[in-house]
Amino acid sequence: PTASIQGRLRLPDPAASLNSTRITLNDGSFTTYTQPNGDFIFHRVPPGVHLLDVQSREHHFSQVKIQLLEDAMDSPKCIEYVYPGAPKQAMPHPLELTAHASYQYYEKRQGFSIFSIFKNPMILMMLFTGGMLFLMPKMMEDMDPEQKEMMQKQMEFQQDPSKMLSSMLKGLTGAEDEDDSYVPMERKPSAKAGGKTVRRRG
């Protein structure tokens, strides 16, 4: 024996139109499409437990599990699941399925906001650099001469990385200390080289 399973799809807004929608039983073992008014029907469905899915790209409908018994093919038992894993609830046949929600594939474009400029890292870096250029002269006015000199050296190193690298290498090798501690010694002329020696008289 076989039976027919029928029902209707509805939208929350009665004035809205529903496009032709594909409906399947058991992951595609049976397939049908809705009519312009939302009605659908499956013919020659055998006894057993069948799972009805609405394959809509625009709206979300409940999933329905249908049980057809051989001795009661005219009165199928239908259980509705709003979403997989949701609590089940019985529903009558013919089925009346209303869309629970609409799918949103596009995000609404946000309007222009002056605060969105400050989310840009480049703008933040420019503002920080401008603030430092404005505050640096005032900060240097209150510094000691030694601190000013150190600050100027650091700024020179930042502008010319090669100077910073050479200074670091000198600090590691100690070449700067050796240059400072090196004092050339005066060589005295020797007698062999033709120099004259003067004896002091006592």
mmCIF file of C-alpha atoms in Angstrom:
data_model
loop_
_atom_site.group_PDB
_atom_site.id
_atom_site.type_symbol
_atom_site.label_atom_id
_atom_site.label_comp_id
_atom_site.label_asym_id
_atom_site.label_seq_id
_atom_site.Cartn_x
_atom_site.Cartn_y
_atom_site.Cartn_z
ATOM 1 C CA PRO A 1 0.000 0.000 0.000
ATOM 2 C CA THR A 2 1.023 3.584 -0.587
ATOM 3 C CA ALA A 3 -0.238 6.950 0.538
ATOM 4 C CA SER A 4 -0.003 10.620 -0.371
ATOM 5 C CA ILE A 5 1.626 13.268 1.822
ATOM 6 C CA GLN A 6 0.506 16.821 1.235
ATOM 7 C CA GLY A 7 0.749 20.209 2.816
ATOM 8 C CA ARG A 8 1.284 23.935 2.295
ATOM 9 C CA LEU A 9 4.097 26.408 2.855
ATOM 10 C CA ARG A 10 3.280 29.839 4.224
ATOM 11 C CA LEU A 11 5.142 33.068 4.936
ATOM 12 C CA PRO A 12 4.596 35.222 8.037
ATOM 13 C CA ASP A 13 3.444 38.060 5.785
ATOM 14 C CA PRO A 14 0.330 36.917 3.868
ATOM 15 C CA ALA A 15 0.903 39.570 1.206
ATOM 16 C CA ALA A 16 4.394 38.219 0.395
ATOM 17 C CA SER A 17 4.754 35.826 -2.499
ATOM 18 C CA LEU A 18 6.541 32.495 -2.202
ATOM 19 C CA ASN A 19 8.740 31.297 -5.033
ATOM 20 C CA SER A 20 8.580 27.710 -6.223
ATOM 21 C CA THR A 21 10.367 25.708 -3.524
ATOM 22 C CA ARG A 22 11.850 22.214 -3.647
ATOM 23 C CA ILE A 23 10.702 19.761 -0.948
ATOM 24 C CA THR A 24 12.302 16.363 -0.366
ATOM 25 C CA LEU A 25 11.629 13.156 1.546
ATOM 26 C CA ASN A 26 14.522 11.085 2.915
ATOM 27 C CA ASP A 27 17.291 13.310 1.529
ATOM 28 C CA GLY A 28 15.967 13.300 -2.015
ATOM 29 C CA SER A 29 14.384 9.858 -2.364
ATOM 30 C CA PHE A 30 11.158 11.728 -3.167
ATOM 31 C CA THR A 31 11.104 15.245 -4.593
ATOM 32 C CA THR A 32 8.341 17.713 -5.361
ATOM 33 C CA TYR A 33 7.868 21.453 -5.839
ATOM 34 C CA THR A 34 5.337 23.886 -4.424
ATOM 35 C CA GLN A 35 2.572 25.371 -6.513
ATOM 36 C CA PRO A 36 2.056 29.172 -6.753
ATOM 37 C CA ASN A 37 -0.207 29.078 -3.695
ATOM 38 C CA GLY A 38 2.361 27.072 -1.668
ATOM 39 C CA ASP A 39 0.654 23.666 -1.874
ATOM 40 C CA PHE A 40 2.703 20.486 -2.384
ATOM 41 C CA ILE A 41 2.033 16.749 -2.527
ATOM 42 C CA PHE A 42 3.974 13.476 -2.613
ATOM 43 C CA HIS A 43 2.328 10.503 -4.335
ATOM 44 C CA ARG A 44 2.865 6.791 -3.743
ATOM 45 C CA VAL A 45 4.837 7.042 -0.519
ATOM 46 C CA PRO A 46 5.424 3.558 0.996
ATOM 47 C CA PRO A 47 4.996 2.692 4.698
ATOM 48 C CA GLY A 48 7.791 3.622 7.087
ATOM 49 C CA VAL A 49 9.374 6.654 8.682
ATOM 50 C CA HIS A 50 10.103 9.539 6.319
ATOM 51 C CA LEU A 51 11.926 12.846 6.903
ATOM 52 C CA LEU A 52 10.573 15.920 5.104
ATOM 53 C CA ASP A 53 12.892 18.884 4.406
ATOM 54 C CA VAL A 54 12.087 22.214 2.742
ATOM 55 C CA GLN A 55 15.006 23.185 0.497
ATOM 56 C CA SER A 56 14.504 26.935 0.546
ATOM 57 C CA ARG A 57 17.326 29.421 -0.021
ATOM 58 C CA GLU A 58 15.327 32.340 1.329
ATOM 59 C CA HIS A 59 13.376 31.056 4.358
ATOM 60 C CA HIS A 60 13.819 28.582 7.178
ATOM 61 C CA PHE A 61 11.087 25.982 7.661
ATOM 62 C CA SER A 62 10.674 23.211 10.197
ATOM 63 C CA GLN A 63 11.800 19.653 9.578
ATOM 64 C CA VAL A 64 9.021 17.065 9.793
ATOM 65 C CA LYS A 65 9.271 13.362 10.584
ATOM 66 C CA ILE A 66 6.349 11.368 9.144
ATOM 67 C CA GLN A 67 5.404 7.825 10.153
ATOM 68 C CA LEU A 68 3.191 5.754 7.860
ATOM 69 C CA LEU A 69 1.800 2.510 9.264
ATOM 70 C CA GLU A 70 0.448 -0.192 6.974
ATOM 71 C CA ASP A 71 -2.826 -0.421 8.878
ATOM 72 C CA ALA A 72 -3.280 3.396 9.002
ATOM 73 C CA MET A 73 -1.942 4.786 5.733
ATOM 74 C CA ASP A 74 -4.648 7.454 5.580
ATOM 75 C CA SER A 75 -3.663 9.001 8.949
ATOM 76 C CA PRO A 76 0.108 9.577 9.069
ATOM 77 C CA LYS A 77 1.721 10.640 12.342
ATOM 78 C CA CYS A 78 3.740 13.839 11.923
ATOM 79 C CA ILE A 79 6.302 15.283 14.328
ATOM 80 C CA GLU A 80 7.743 18.768 13.804
ATOM 81 C CA TYR A 81 11.302 19.889 14.617
ATOM 82 C CA VAL A 82 11.820 23.638 14.369
ATOM 83 C CA TYR A 83 15.556 22.983 13.947
ATOM 84 C CA PRO A 84 17.716 19.840 14.341
ATOM 85 C CA GLY A 85 17.852 18.917 18.015
ATOM 86 C CA ALA A 86 14.889 21.091 18.991
ATOM 87 C CA PRO A 87 12.044 19.700 21.136
ATOM 88 C CA LYS A 88 9.585 17.745 19.011
ATOM 89 C CA GLN A 89 5.889 18.538 18.768
ATOM 90 C CA ALA A 90 3.073 16.772 16.981
ATOM 91 C CA MET A 91 1.334 18.432 14.068
ATOM 92 C CA PRO A 92 -1.735 17.450 11.984
ATOM 93 C CA HIS A 93 -1.831 16.244 8.408
ATOM 94 C CA PRO A 94 -2.120 17.876 5.840
ATOM 95 C CA LEU A 95 0.955 19.834 6.899
ATOM 96 C CA GLU A 96 0.915 23.608 7.447
ATOM 97 C CA LEU A 97 4.493 24.898 7.551
ATOM 98 C CA THR A 98 5.150 28.587 8.212
ATOM 99 C CA ALA A 99 8.615 30.083 7.733
ATOM 100 C CA HIS A 100 10.348 30.846 11.019
ATOM 101 C CA ALA A 101 13.011 33.211 9.657
ATOM 102 C CA SER A 102 14.549 34.613 6.488
ATOM 103 C CA TYR A 103 18.167 34.096 5.470
ATOM 104 C CA GLN A 104 20.311 37.214 5.141
ATOM 105 C CA TYR A 105 23.181 36.753 2.690
ATOM 106 C CA TYR A 106 24.302 40.384 2.557
ATOM 107 C CA GLU A 107 25.300 42.714 5.341
ATOM 108 C CA LYS A 108 23.756 46.143 5.355
ATOM 109 C CA ARG A 109 26.251 48.793 4.354
ATOM 110 C CA GLN A 110 27.045 51.129 7.210
ATOM 111 C CA GLY A 111 26.919 54.883 6.730
ATOM 112 C CA PHE A 112 29.890 57.203 7.047
ATOM 113 C CA SER A 113 31.005 57.998 10.577
ATOM 114 C CA ILE A 114 33.754 60.390 11.650
ATOM 115 C CA PHE A 115 34.784 57.926 14.370
ATOM 116 C CA SER A 116 35.550 55.254 11.774
ATOM 117 C CA ILE A 117 38.605 57.316 10.728
ATOM 118 C CA PHE A 118 40.235 56.690 14.107
ATOM 119 C CA LYS A 119 39.982 52.923 13.547
ATOM 120 C CA ASN A 120 42.561 53.181 10.762
ATOM 121 C CA PRO A 121 46.070 52.308 12.076
ATOM 122 C CA MET A 122 47.718 54.675 9.584
ATOM 123 C CA ILE A 123 45.662 57.622 10.853
ATOM 124 C CA LEU A 124 46.591 56.775 14.438
ATOM 125 C CA MET A 125 50.294 56.645 13.542
ATOM 126 C CA MET A 126 50.081 60.014 11.770
ATOM 127 C CA LEU A 127 48.334 61.600 14.746
ATOM 128 C CA PHE A 128 50.912 60.165 17.155
ATOM 129 C CA THR A 129 53.810 61.401 15.019
ATOM 130 C CA GLY A 130 52.258 64.868 14.718
ATOM 131 C CA GLY A 131 51.720 65.039 18.469
ATOM 132 C CA MET A 132 55.312 64.036 19.167
ATOM 133 C CA LEU A 133 56.623 66.688 16.743
ATOM 134 C CA PHE A 134 54.500 69.283 18.514
ATOM 135 C CA LEU A 135 55.410 68.246 22.060
ATOM 136 C CA MET A 136 59.083 67.387 21.547
ATOM 137 C CA PRO A 137 60.395 71.014 21.465
ATOM 138 C CA LYS A 138 58.495 71.841 24.649
ATOM 139 C CA MET A 139 59.839 68.729 26.343
ATOM 140 C CA MET A 140 63.403 69.580 25.338
ATOM 141 C CA GLU A 141 63.143 73.078 26.854
ATOM 142 C CA ASP A 142 62.916 71.578 30.348
ATOM 143 C CA MET A 143 65.787 69.114 29.811
ATOM 144 C CA ASP A 144 69.358 69.404 31.014
ATOM 145 C CA PRO A 145 72.043 70.047 28.385
ATOM 146 C CA GLU A 146 73.258 66.444 28.710
ATOM 147 C CA GLN A 147 69.765 65.069 28.212
ATOM 148 C CA LYS A 148 69.298 67.337 25.177
ATOM 149 C CA GLU A 149 72.520 66.052 23.678
ATOM 150 C CA MET A 150 71.465 62.433 24.234
ATOM 151 C CA MET A 151 68.057 63.121 22.715
ATOM 152 C CA GLN A 152 69.619 64.741 19.646
ATOM 153 C CA LYS A 153 71.913 61.742 19.187
ATOM 154 C CA GLN A 154 68.991 59.370 19.389
ATOM 155 C CA MET A 155 67.110 61.394 16.792
ATOM 156 C CA GLU A 156 70.158 61.327 14.508
ATOM 157 C CA PHE A 157 70.409 57.563 14.927
ATOM 158 C CA GLN A 158 66.745 57.172 14.026
ATOM 159 C CA GLN A 159 67.196 59.265 10.889
ATOM 160 C CA ASP A 160 70.356 57.402 9.870
ATOM 161 C CA PRO A 161 70.261 53.720 10.876
ATOM 162 C CA SER A 162 73.857 53.216 9.697
ATOM 163 C CA LYS A 163 75.106 55.456 12.495
ATOM 164 C CA MET A 164 73.155 53.451 15.035
ATOM 165 C CA LEU A 165 74.591 50.192 13.677
ATOM 166 C CA SER A 166 78.172 51.490 13.732
ATOM 167 C CA SER A 167 77.729 52.782 17.290
ATOM 168 C CA MET A 168 76.398 49.399 18.414
ATOM 169 C CA LEU A 169 79.334 47.608 16.780
ATOM 170 C CA LYS A 170 81.811 49.924 18.485
ATOM 171 C CA GLY A 171 80.142 49.303 21.811
ATOM 172 C CA LEU A 172 80.367 45.526 21.332
ATOM 173 C CA THR A 173 83.963 45.420 20.108
ATOM 174 C CA GLY A 174 85.313 48.170 22.378
ATOM 175 C CA ALA A 175 86.933 49.899 19.438
ATOM 176 C CA GLU A 176 85.903 53.306 20.729
ATOM 177 C CA ASP A 177 87.643 52.775 24.080
ATOM 178 C CA GLU A 178 90.794 51.595 22.369
ATOM 179 C CA ASP A 179 90.852 54.694 20.179
ATOM 180 C CA ASP A 180 90.385 56.964 23.193
ATOM 181 C CA SER A 181 93.071 55.226 25.270
ATOM 182 C CA TYR A 182 95.621 55.136 22.487
ATOM 183 C CA VAL A 183 98.231 57.928 22.846
ATOM 184 C CA PRO A 184 101.104 58.003 20.333
ATOM 185 C CA MET A 185 104.535 57.903 21.988
ATOM 186 C CA GLU A 186 107.419 60.072 20.834
ATOM 187 C CA ARG A 187 110.377 58.109 19.613
ATOM 188 C CA LYS A 188 113.764 59.264 20.763
ATOM 189 C CA PRO A 189 116.540 59.249 18.200
ATOM 190 C CA SER A 190 119.038 56.512 18.861
ATOM 191 C CA ALA A 191 122.809 56.712 18.462
ATOM 192 C CA LYS A 192 122.777 54.057 15.757
ATOM 193 C CA ALA A 193 120.449 56.131 13.647
ATOM 194 C CA GLY A 194 122.899 59.034 13.723
ATOM 195 C CA GLY A 195 121.356 60.911 16.562
ATOM 196 C CA LYS A 196 123.453 62.863 19.018
ATOM 197 C CA THR A 197 123.451 62.249 22.730
ATOM 198 C CA VAL A 198 124.074 65.088 25.091
ATOM 199 C CA ARG A 199 125.666 64.465 28.398
ATOM 200 C CA ARG A 200 124.729 66.581 31.283
ATOM 201 C CA ARG A 201 127.451 68.083 33.300
ATOM 202 C CA GLY A 202 127.295 67.523 36.990
#
